Short mmCIF file of C-alpha atoms in Angstrom, two decimals:
data_model
loop_
_atom_site.label_atom_id
_atom_site.label_comp_id
_atom_site.label_asym_id
_atom_site.label_seq_id
_atom_site.Cartn_x
_atom_site.Cartn_y
_atom_site.Cartn_z
CA MET Q 1 58.59 -28.17 189.88
CA ASN Q 2 60.45 -27.67 186.71
CA LEU Q 3 58.27 -28.05 183.61
CA LEU Q 4 59.88 -30.26 180.83
CA LYS Q 5 60.49 -28.17 177.75
CA ILE Q 6 59.20 -30.47 174.57
CA ASN Q 7 60.91 -30.26 171.38
CA TRP Q 8 58.80 -30.86 168.49
CA LEU Q 9 60.01 -33.53 165.73
CA ASN Q 10 59.37 -32.43 162.27
CA PHE Q 11 58.85 -34.90 159.48
CA ALA Q 12 60.18 -33.53 155.89
CA LEU Q 13 59.81 -35.06 152.46
CA TYR Q 14 60.34 -33.89 149.08
CA ASP Q 15 57.79 -33.85 146.28
CA SER Q 16 58.67 -35.97 143.36
CA PHE Q 17 57.11 -33.86 140.77
CA THR Q 18 57.87 -30.54 142.11
CA GLY Q 19 60.83 -30.97 144.16
CA VAL Q 20 59.64 -28.55 146.88
CA PRO Q 21 60.36 -29.70 150.47
CA VAL Q 22 57.43 -30.34 152.83
CA SER Q 23 57.98 -30.61 156.49
CA GLN Q 24 55.38 -31.07 159.28
CA PRO Q 25 55.61 -32.01 163.01
CA ASN Q 26 53.17 -34.67 162.49
CA ILE Q 27 53.56 -38.40 162.21
CA TYR Q 28 50.93 -38.70 159.89
CA LEU Q 29 52.84 -36.99 157.02
CA GLU Q 30 55.50 -39.68 157.62
CA LYS Q 31 52.97 -42.53 157.30
CA ALA Q 32 51.49 -40.98 154.09
CA SER Q 33 55.16 -40.54 152.69
CA ILE Q 34 55.60 -44.24 153.42
CA LEU Q 35 52.52 -45.40 151.75
CA PHE Q 36 53.18 -43.18 148.81
CA ASN Q 37 56.69 -44.74 148.40
CA ILE Q 38 55.26 -48.11 148.70
CA GLY Q 39 52.71 -47.49 145.76
CA ALA Q 40 55.91 -46.40 143.81
CA LEU Q 41 57.62 -49.41 144.73
CA TYR Q 42 54.72 -51.61 143.41
CA THR Q 43 54.93 -49.62 140.05
CA GLN Q 44 58.54 -50.28 139.57
CA ILE Q 45 58.01 -54.04 140.23
CA GLY Q 46 55.21 -53.94 137.41
CA THR Q 47 57.54 -52.40 134.86
CA ARG Q 48 60.13 -54.93 135.65
CA CYS Q 49 58.05 -57.94 135.00
CA ASN Q 50 58.59 -59.76 131.85
CA ARG Q 51 55.67 -58.84 129.70
CA GLN Q 52 56.67 -61.56 127.03
CA THR Q 53 55.37 -64.49 129.20
CA LYS Q 54 51.86 -65.01 130.57
CA SER Q 55 53.13 -65.27 134.21
CA GLY Q 56 55.07 -62.00 133.91
CA LEU Q 57 51.93 -60.10 132.58
CA GLU Q 58 49.71 -61.65 135.39
CA GLU Q 59 52.26 -60.39 137.91
CA ALA Q 60 52.56 -56.88 136.23
CA VAL Q 61 48.48 -56.73 136.26
CA ASN Q 62 48.62 -57.44 139.98
CA MET Q 63 51.36 -54.90 140.87
CA PHE Q 64 49.78 -52.12 139.19
CA GLN Q 65 46.50 -53.03 140.87
CA LYS Q 66 48.20 -53.03 144.18
CA ALA Q 67 49.94 -49.68 143.60
CA ALA Q 68 46.45 -48.22 142.80
CA GLY Q 69 44.93 -49.70 145.85
CA VAL Q 70 47.54 -48.17 148.02
CA LEU Q 71 47.13 -44.72 146.36
CA THR Q 72 43.17 -44.85 146.76
CA TYR Q 73 43.75 -45.76 150.37
CA LEU Q 74 46.16 -42.87 150.79
CA LYS Q 75 43.64 -40.53 148.88
CA GLU Q 76 40.75 -41.54 151.08
CA THR Q 77 42.63 -41.65 154.55
CA PHE Q 78 45.09 -38.57 154.33
CA THR Q 79 42.97 -35.77 152.97
CA TYR Q 80 44.83 -32.97 154.41
CA THR Q 81 48.48 -33.46 153.40
CA PRO Q 82 50.54 -30.31 152.47
CA SER Q 83 52.45 -32.53 149.76
CA TYR Q 84 51.59 -31.89 146.00
CA ASP Q 85 52.04 -35.30 145.35
CA MET Q 86 49.52 -36.54 147.68
CA SER Q 87 46.85 -34.02 146.75
CA PRO Q 88 43.64 -35.41 145.67
CA ALA Q 89 43.80 -34.18 142.21
CA MET Q 90 47.34 -35.82 141.57
CA LEU Q 91 46.51 -39.11 143.38
CA GLY Q 92 43.30 -39.34 141.50
CA ALA Q 93 45.30 -39.03 138.14
CA LEU Q 94 47.78 -41.71 139.05
CA ILE Q 95 45.39 -44.13 140.08
CA LYS Q 96 43.85 -43.65 136.55
CA MET Q 97 47.13 -44.20 135.12
CA LEU Q 98 47.92 -47.13 137.16
CA LEU Q 99 44.67 -48.86 136.23
CA ALA Q 100 45.32 -47.99 132.54
CA GLU Q 101 48.58 -49.92 132.78
CA ALA Q 102 46.98 -52.94 134.39
CA HIS Q 103 44.15 -52.89 131.41
CA GLU Q 104 47.05 -52.66 128.79
CA CYS Q 105 48.88 -55.46 130.53
CA HIS Q 106 45.81 -57.56 130.39
CA PHE Q 107 45.27 -56.91 126.53
CA GLU Q 108 48.76 -58.01 125.93
CA GLN Q 109 48.00 -60.93 127.95
CA THR Q 110 44.97 -61.71 125.76
CA ILE Q 111 46.68 -61.44 122.33
CA LEU Q 112 50.17 -62.98 123.80
CA SER Q 113 49.65 -66.12 122.15
CA GLY Q 114 48.10 -64.79 118.79
CA VAL Q 115 44.51 -63.95 117.93
CA GLN Q 116 42.41 -66.72 116.67
CA ASN Q 117 40.91 -65.60 113.16
CA GLU Q 118 37.32 -66.25 114.19
CA PHE Q 119 34.42 -63.93 114.29
CA CYS Q 120 33.56 -63.85 118.08
CA THR Q 121 37.32 -63.78 118.95
CA LEU Q 122 38.19 -60.77 116.85
CA ALA Q 123 35.19 -58.95 117.91
CA LYS Q 124 36.03 -59.61 121.58
CA VAL Q 125 39.79 -58.26 121.00
CA ALA Q 126 38.23 -55.27 119.35
CA GLN Q 127 36.08 -54.24 122.44
CA GLU Q 128 39.30 -55.08 124.56
CA ALA Q 129 41.30 -52.62 122.67
CA ALA Q 130 38.71 -50.08 122.43
CA LYS Q 131 38.49 -50.07 126.34
CA VAL Q 132 42.13 -49.67 126.71
CA SER Q 133 41.97 -46.73 124.36
CA GLU Q 134 39.08 -45.18 126.55
CA ILE Q 135 40.66 -45.69 129.82
CA HIS Q 136 44.03 -43.93 128.50
CA LEU Q 137 41.83 -41.16 127.03
CA HIS Q 138 40.28 -40.50 130.60
CA VAL Q 139 44.06 -40.68 132.00
CA TYR Q 140 44.87 -37.91 129.43
CA ASN Q 141 41.85 -35.75 130.38
CA ALA Q 142 42.88 -35.96 134.19
CA MET Q 143 46.61 -35.06 133.63
CA ASN Q 144 45.36 -31.87 131.77
CA GLN Q 145 43.39 -30.90 134.70
CA ALA Q 146 44.41 -27.07 135.80
CA PRO Q 147 45.82 -28.01 139.33
CA ILE Q 148 48.32 -30.77 137.91
CA LYS Q 149 48.84 -29.69 134.30
CA GLU Q 150 51.90 -27.57 134.82
CA ASN Q 151 53.82 -30.10 136.83
CA MET Q 152 52.77 -33.25 134.82
CA PRO Q 153 55.72 -34.52 132.73
CA TYR Q 154 55.23 -33.71 129.28
CA SER Q 155 56.26 -36.96 128.11
CA TRP Q 156 53.91 -38.75 130.26
CA SER Q 157 51.13 -36.76 128.48
CA VAL Q 158 52.02 -37.46 125.00
CA MET Q 159 52.67 -41.26 125.77
CA VAL Q 160 49.30 -41.45 127.07
CA GLN Q 161 48.01 -39.74 123.99
CA VAL Q 162 49.97 -42.07 121.87
CA LYS Q 163 48.79 -45.14 123.52
CA ALA Q 164 44.87 -43.96 123.39
CA GLU Q 165 45.51 -43.44 119.55
CA HIS Q 166 47.17 -46.76 119.07
CA TYR Q 167 44.65 -49.12 120.76
CA LYS Q 168 41.96 -46.99 119.06
CA ALA Q 169 43.47 -48.07 115.52
CA LEU Q 170 43.62 -51.65 116.84
CA ALA Q 171 40.02 -51.63 117.78
CA HIS Q 172 39.02 -50.27 114.16
CA TYR Q 173 41.42 -52.74 112.45
CA PHE Q 174 39.99 -55.83 114.25
CA VAL Q 175 36.51 -54.78 113.47
CA ALA Q 176 37.45 -54.06 109.82
CA ILE Q 177 38.80 -57.76 109.60
CA VAL Q 178 35.42 -58.98 111.26
CA LEU Q 179 33.36 -57.39 108.51
CA ILE Q 180 35.31 -57.75 105.37
CA GLU Q 181 36.96 -61.19 105.71
CA HIS Q 182 34.35 -63.21 107.87
CA GLN Q 183 31.16 -63.20 105.62
CA LEU Q 184 28.14 -65.09 107.12
CA GLY Q 185 28.29 -68.59 105.86
CA PRO Q 186 25.69 -71.23 105.92
CA HIS Q 187 27.37 -73.25 108.83
CA ASP Q 188 27.86 -70.03 111.14
CA ASP Q 189 25.90 -69.56 114.10
CA GLU Q 190 23.91 -66.18 113.05
CA ASP Q 191 22.43 -65.42 116.62
CA LYS Q 192 26.08 -65.60 118.04
CA GLN Q 193 27.46 -63.44 115.39
CA GLU Q 194 24.50 -60.94 115.64
CA LYS Q 195 24.95 -60.57 119.19
CA ALA Q 196 28.73 -60.06 119.11
CA LEU Q 197 28.32 -57.54 116.32
CA SER Q 198 25.34 -55.52 118.14
CA GLN Q 199 27.72 -55.16 121.12
CA LEU Q 200 30.36 -53.57 119.08
CA TYR Q 201 28.29 -50.43 118.52
CA ASP Q 202 26.39 -48.10 120.88
CA HIS Q 203 23.57 -47.67 118.45
CA ILE Q 204 22.89 -48.82 114.83
CA PRO Q 205 21.57 -46.26 112.22
CA GLU Q 206 17.88 -46.34 111.71
CA GLY Q 207 16.67 -48.70 109.27
CA LEU Q 208 19.62 -51.12 109.82
CA THR Q 209 19.84 -54.19 112.17
CA ALA Q 210 22.86 -56.21 112.80
CA MET Q 211 21.37 -59.09 110.95
CA ASN Q 212 20.98 -56.92 107.88
CA ILE Q 213 24.59 -56.03 108.16
CA LEU Q 214 26.01 -59.57 108.40
CA LYS Q 215 23.90 -60.63 105.44
CA ASP Q 216 24.42 -57.93 103.06
CA LYS Q 217 28.00 -58.39 101.72
CA GLN Q 218 28.22 -54.90 100.23
CA GLN Q 219 27.17 -53.18 103.36
CA ARG Q 220 29.49 -55.04 105.37
CA THR Q 221 32.53 -54.38 102.95
CA GLN Q 222 31.79 -50.69 102.81
CA LEU Q 223 31.55 -50.42 106.86
CA GLY Q 224 34.93 -52.62 106.90
CA LYS Q 225 36.74 -50.04 104.65
CA ALA Q 226 35.39 -47.26 106.71
CA HIS Q 227 36.91 -48.95 109.82
CA LEU Q 228 40.17 -49.50 107.98
CA SER Q 229 40.38 -45.75 106.95
CA LYS Q 230 39.76 -44.86 110.62
CA ALA Q 231 42.54 -47.25 111.71
CA LEU Q 232 45.02 -45.86 109.47
CA ALA Q 233 43.85 -42.30 110.62
CA CYS Q 234 44.64 -43.23 114.16
CA HIS Q 235 47.94 -44.96 113.64
CA GLU Q 236 49.16 -41.77 111.69
CA GLU Q 237 48.04 -39.79 114.76
CA ALA Q 238 50.07 -41.81 117.09
CA LEU Q 239 52.91 -41.35 114.95
CA ARG Q 240 52.61 -37.70 114.68
CA LEU Q 241 52.10 -37.42 118.28
CA SER Q 242 55.12 -39.49 119.16
CA SER Q 243 57.38 -37.32 117.01
CA LEU Q 244 56.43 -34.28 119.06
CA CYS Q 245 58.30 -35.33 122.07
CA SER Q 246 62.04 -35.58 121.96
CA GLN Q 247 62.02 -38.17 124.58
CA LEU Q 248 59.68 -40.44 122.94
CA LYS Q 249 61.34 -40.10 119.66
CA GLN Q 250 64.55 -41.74 121.20
CA ILE Q 251 62.51 -44.54 122.29
CA ASP Q 252 63.40 -46.91 119.24
CA VAL Q 253 61.08 -49.83 120.51
CA LEU Q 254 58.07 -47.72 120.54
CA GLN Q 255 58.74 -46.20 117.19
CA ASP Q 256 59.14 -49.60 115.66
CA ILE Q 257 55.98 -50.81 117.13
CA LEU Q 258 53.83 -47.78 115.94
CA ALA Q 259 55.56 -47.91 112.45
CA ALA Q 260 54.94 -51.72 112.24
CA PHE Q 261 51.20 -51.70 112.93
CA HIS Q 262 50.87 -48.56 110.90
CA LYS Q 263 52.28 -50.73 107.92
CA ARG Q 264 49.97 -53.71 108.61
CA ALA Q 265 46.92 -51.66 108.45
CA LEU Q 266 48.09 -49.58 105.24
CA LEU Q 267 48.64 -53.08 103.61
CA LYS Q 268 45.14 -54.22 104.58
CA PHE Q 269 43.70 -51.04 103.19
CA THR Q 270 45.57 -51.26 100.18
CA GLN Q 271 44.27 -54.72 99.53
CA HIS Q 272 40.63 -53.61 99.65
CA GLN Q 273 41.38 -50.11 98.00
CA LYS Q 274 39.33 -50.82 95.00
CA GLU Q 275 36.36 -48.47 94.75
CA ASP Q 276 32.90 -49.69 93.77
CA ASP Q 277 32.32 -47.17 91.14
CA PHE Q 278 29.85 -46.56 88.07
CA MET Q 279 30.74 -48.26 84.84
CA SER Q 280 32.21 -45.58 82.56
CA LYS Q 281 30.65 -44.58 79.36
CA ALA Q 282 30.73 -41.44 77.16
CA GLU Q 283 29.40 -40.35 73.72
CA PHE Q 284 32.30 -38.21 73.02
CA LYS Q 285 35.95 -39.11 72.53
CA ALA Q 286 38.66 -36.73 72.54
CA GLU Q 287 41.10 -36.84 69.45
CA ILE Q 288 44.21 -35.07 68.68
CA ILE Q 289 44.13 -32.47 66.22
CA LEU Q 290 47.41 -31.65 64.63
CA PRO Q 291 48.09 -28.08 63.66
CA PRO Q 292 47.87 -27.43 59.78
CA LEU Q 293 51.49 -26.33 59.51
CA SER Q 294 51.69 -27.42 55.87
CA ARG Q 295 48.53 -25.16 54.83
CA VAL Q 296 49.91 -22.18 56.54
CA LYS Q 297 51.94 -19.64 54.52
CA VAL Q 298 54.72 -18.20 56.35
CA ILE Q 299 57.77 -15.80 55.38
CA ASP Q 300 61.30 -16.84 56.49
CA LEU Q 301 62.34 -14.46 59.43
CA PHE Q 302 65.85 -14.29 57.91
CA GLN Q 303 64.44 -13.84 54.44
CA ARG Q 304 66.27 -10.37 54.04
CA LEU Q 305 69.46 -11.86 55.32
CA GLY Q 306 69.55 -14.04 51.97
CA PRO Q 307 69.93 -17.75 51.16
CA LEU Q 308 71.94 -19.73 54.01
CA SER Q 309 73.78 -21.60 51.27
CA VAL Q 310 75.21 -18.14 49.74
CA PHE Q 311 75.54 -16.17 52.83
CA SER Q 312 77.09 -18.25 55.16
CA ALA Q 313 80.34 -18.70 57.15
CA LYS Q 314 81.28 -21.43 54.85
CA GLN Q 315 81.64 -19.28 51.84
CA ARG Q 316 84.73 -17.03 51.24
CA TRP Q 317 84.50 -14.05 49.52
CA THR Q 318 87.16 -11.69 47.98
CA ALA Q 319 87.43 -7.97 48.16
CA PRO Q 320 84.90 -6.14 45.71
CA ARG Q 321 85.98 -5.16 42.46
CA LYS Q 322 84.00 -2.93 40.18
CA VAL Q 323 83.17 -3.80 36.97
CA CYS Q 324 81.16 -1.80 34.14
CA LEU Q 325 78.49 -3.64 32.13
CA THR Q 326 77.15 -1.83 29.00
CA LEU Q 327 74.32 -3.30 26.87
CA GLU Q 328 75.05 -3.79 23.22
CA ASP Q 329 72.10 -4.09 20.87
CA GLY Q 330 70.00 -4.77 24.22
CA ASP Q 331 72.02 -7.75 25.34
CA LEU Q 332 74.63 -8.28 28.09
CA GLY Q 333 76.00 -11.32 26.52
CA PHE Q 334 74.84 -13.89 29.30
CA VAL Q 335 71.66 -15.55 30.87
CA LEU Q 336 70.43 -15.22 34.34
CA LYS Q 337 68.62 -18.26 36.17
CA GLY Q 338 66.79 -18.61 39.31
CA ASP Q 339 65.66 -16.25 42.13
CA CYS Q 340 67.99 -13.99 44.05
CA PRO Q 341 70.97 -14.45 44.18
CA VAL Q 342 70.52 -15.30 40.47
CA GLN Q 343 73.23 -17.64 38.69
CA ILE Q 344 74.74 -17.07 35.14
CA THR Q 345 74.07 -20.38 33.37
CA SER Q 346 75.18 -19.46 29.86
CA LEU Q 347 77.38 -17.12 28.15
CA ASP Q 348 76.85 -15.64 24.58
CA PRO Q 349 80.25 -15.10 22.74
CA LEU Q 350 78.64 -14.21 19.79
CA CYS Q 351 77.04 -11.32 21.56
CA PRO Q 352 78.30 -7.82 20.27
CA ALA Q 353 79.17 -7.04 23.91
CA ALA Q 354 81.14 -10.09 24.52
CA HIS Q 355 84.60 -9.27 23.68
CA ASN Q 356 84.65 -5.46 24.90
CA LYS Q 357 81.86 -4.95 27.49
CA SER Q 358 80.73 -8.27 28.71
CA ALA Q 359 81.69 -9.16 32.55
CA THR Q 360 82.75 -12.65 31.23
CA TYR Q 361 85.65 -11.11 29.43
CA SER Q 362 86.14 -8.06 31.06
CA ALA Q 363 86.64 -9.66 34.56
CA GLY Q 364 88.43 -12.53 33.24
CA MET Q 365 86.06 -15.13 34.93
CA GLN Q 366 84.85 -18.44 34.49
CA LYS Q 367 81.37 -18.92 33.45
CA THR Q 368 80.04 -20.38 36.44
CA TYR Q 369 78.79 -17.12 38.47
CA SER Q 370 76.74 -16.25 41.50
CA LEU Q 371 74.94 -13.14 40.69
CA VAL Q 372 73.60 -11.24 44.07
CA CYS Q 373 70.77 -8.78 43.42
CA LEU Q 374 70.56 -5.88 45.72
CA ASP Q 375 67.30 -4.47 44.49
CA MET Q 376 64.73 -6.48 42.50
CA HIS Q 377 61.96 -4.61 40.79
CA ASP Q 378 58.62 -6.19 40.12
CA ASP Q 379 58.90 -6.38 36.45
CA LYS Q 380 57.59 -9.83 35.45
CA ILE Q 381 60.37 -11.72 33.34
CA ALA Q 382 61.01 -15.09 32.55
CA LYS Q 383 63.86 -16.69 34.41
CA THR Q 384 65.39 -18.14 31.32
CA GLN Q 385 65.05 -14.96 29.36
CA LYS Q 386 68.39 -12.77 28.58
CA ALA Q 387 68.70 -10.17 31.36
CA THR Q 388 67.43 -7.04 29.76
CA LYS Q 389 65.42 -5.65 32.76
CA LYS Q 390 66.66 -3.04 35.10
CA LEU Q 391 68.80 -4.64 37.94
CA SER Q 392 70.89 -3.03 40.86
CA PHE Q 393 73.89 -5.83 41.04
CA LEU Q 394 75.91 -5.49 44.27
CA SER Q 395 78.33 -8.58 43.42
CA TRP Q 396 78.69 -11.77 41.65
CA GLY Q 397 81.34 -14.51 42.40
CA PHE Q 398 82.30 -18.19 41.46
CA ARG Q 399 83.09 -20.95 43.61
CA ASN Q 400 86.01 -23.20 42.83
CA GLN Q 401 87.08 -26.45 44.48
CA GLN Q 402 88.47 -24.84 47.60
CA LYS Q 403 84.81 -23.15 47.88
CA ALA Q 404 86.41 -19.74 47.61
CA SER Q 405 84.68 -16.95 45.50
CA SER Q 406 85.50 -13.84 43.72
CA THR Q 407 83.11 -10.66 44.00
CA LEU Q 408 82.24 -8.20 41.59
CA CYS Q 409 80.68 -5.14 42.61
CA LEU Q 410 78.39 -3.80 39.92
CA PRO Q 411 76.58 -0.47 38.97
CA THR Q 412 72.90 -0.41 37.71
CA ALA Q 413 72.38 -1.77 34.19
CA SER Q 414 69.72 -0.47 32.04
CA ALA Q 415 67.95 -1.36 28.82
CA GLY Q 416 69.55 1.71 27.05
CA LYS Q 417 73.16 3.10 27.18
CA PRO Q 418 74.63 3.37 30.46
CA ASP Q 419 74.98 6.37 32.43
CA SER Q 420 78.22 7.39 32.87
CA SER Q 421 77.69 8.74 36.37
CA LYS Q 422 76.39 5.19 37.36
CA LEU Q 423 79.30 3.27 36.00
CA PHE Q 424 81.65 3.26 39.07
CA LEU Q 425 79.11 3.26 42.05
CA SER Q 426 80.34 2.27 45.51
CA PRO Q 427 78.40 -0.88 46.36
CA TYR Q 428 77.95 0.56 49.84
CA ASN Q 429 75.65 3.27 48.78
CA THR Q 430 72.83 0.98 47.63
CA LEU Q 431 73.20 -0.68 51.07
CA ALA Q 432 71.52 2.38 52.72
CA SER Q 433 68.54 2.02 50.75
CA ASP Q 434 65.38 0.09 52.52
CA SER Q 435 64.86 -1.98 49.53
CA ALA Q 436 67.91 -3.79 49.89
CA MET Q 437 66.74 -7.60 50.03
CA TYR Q 438 70.21 -9.45 50.48
#
């Protein structure tokens, strides 16, 4: 009798997350693969539903729940599959994600027709948003487990974080609206509002009750501002997380939604931004003290250069010419006026030195001279007195209508007769002295 040779039939599949092929001569692997694909089809149908209508949201919720049911059956029935996709850790994370999507669609269905601006309705919406955020946080924790963290798509993980922060921000926002804009009125049901408020918090600080918060306007306002601040922080965190993923940054609809909700929370926070501060009062008032510039005696930094009206580019001086002055009876024949450079204000033609020794007639100049003093001694003398003191003259000149001037270089004049050795000194010899002022 010939024995029949049996050829085993291998069933193969490729993991969707790792791309690694898996084959096994077991019909149960093929059954598990079919169930996994059925769950994937349910999720695709759920994402294709019209989430702008109530019926579309209901169908989406139903599809995500069915997908979660198929994966749950697969996890409980086929416990020893070699596929990474159907490992208990991966199936558990996928089931949590599908249930989170179902809760999100249900929340969208709740607010589809708008949120009624009423105390209990807003409190209920806040709790629904907080639940959606909590579920997405559990999904994120499941995705970051060691067995599946390496193969989980990065965009999935970031998207779950963004949704957790986004819905957490919505929860804080609606609670803030409840506390700030819905003060307890005489016709409101206190017991109903107290119950709704007490259900919002796990615990209330010692010394406070839900009724005390409802009746205390200041306490409600401060608590509402705190919730608005937290909502802003969560919205900003959602925007930050979405900017970290290049794939999420390319989804314009997601970025627009996050920015719109952040702007709404920021606007509400700005409306109630005024701080309840103390009344300002102070005994001291700061005043402006001007510097006493008029009482400070200063020396011009450019004093040694001479007056700007004389020593400037506007004045044109001729080449130096030497003139010898000789005192006659203690008189030079002219009168000086002003400080250095002094001016010749008057000529004395009756002076004995006028016709033969005075610079007025020796140089043939007019009587409007500018006399430049190189070295002025400390001898005190009246400015209008005739020049009899010791002066070291460098030059003098006169200004005509064309603002041209002639320059005369003069030696030292003394009260006695002139020293013949000083009659024709070079004007540049005196410039080497440290006492030169101009």
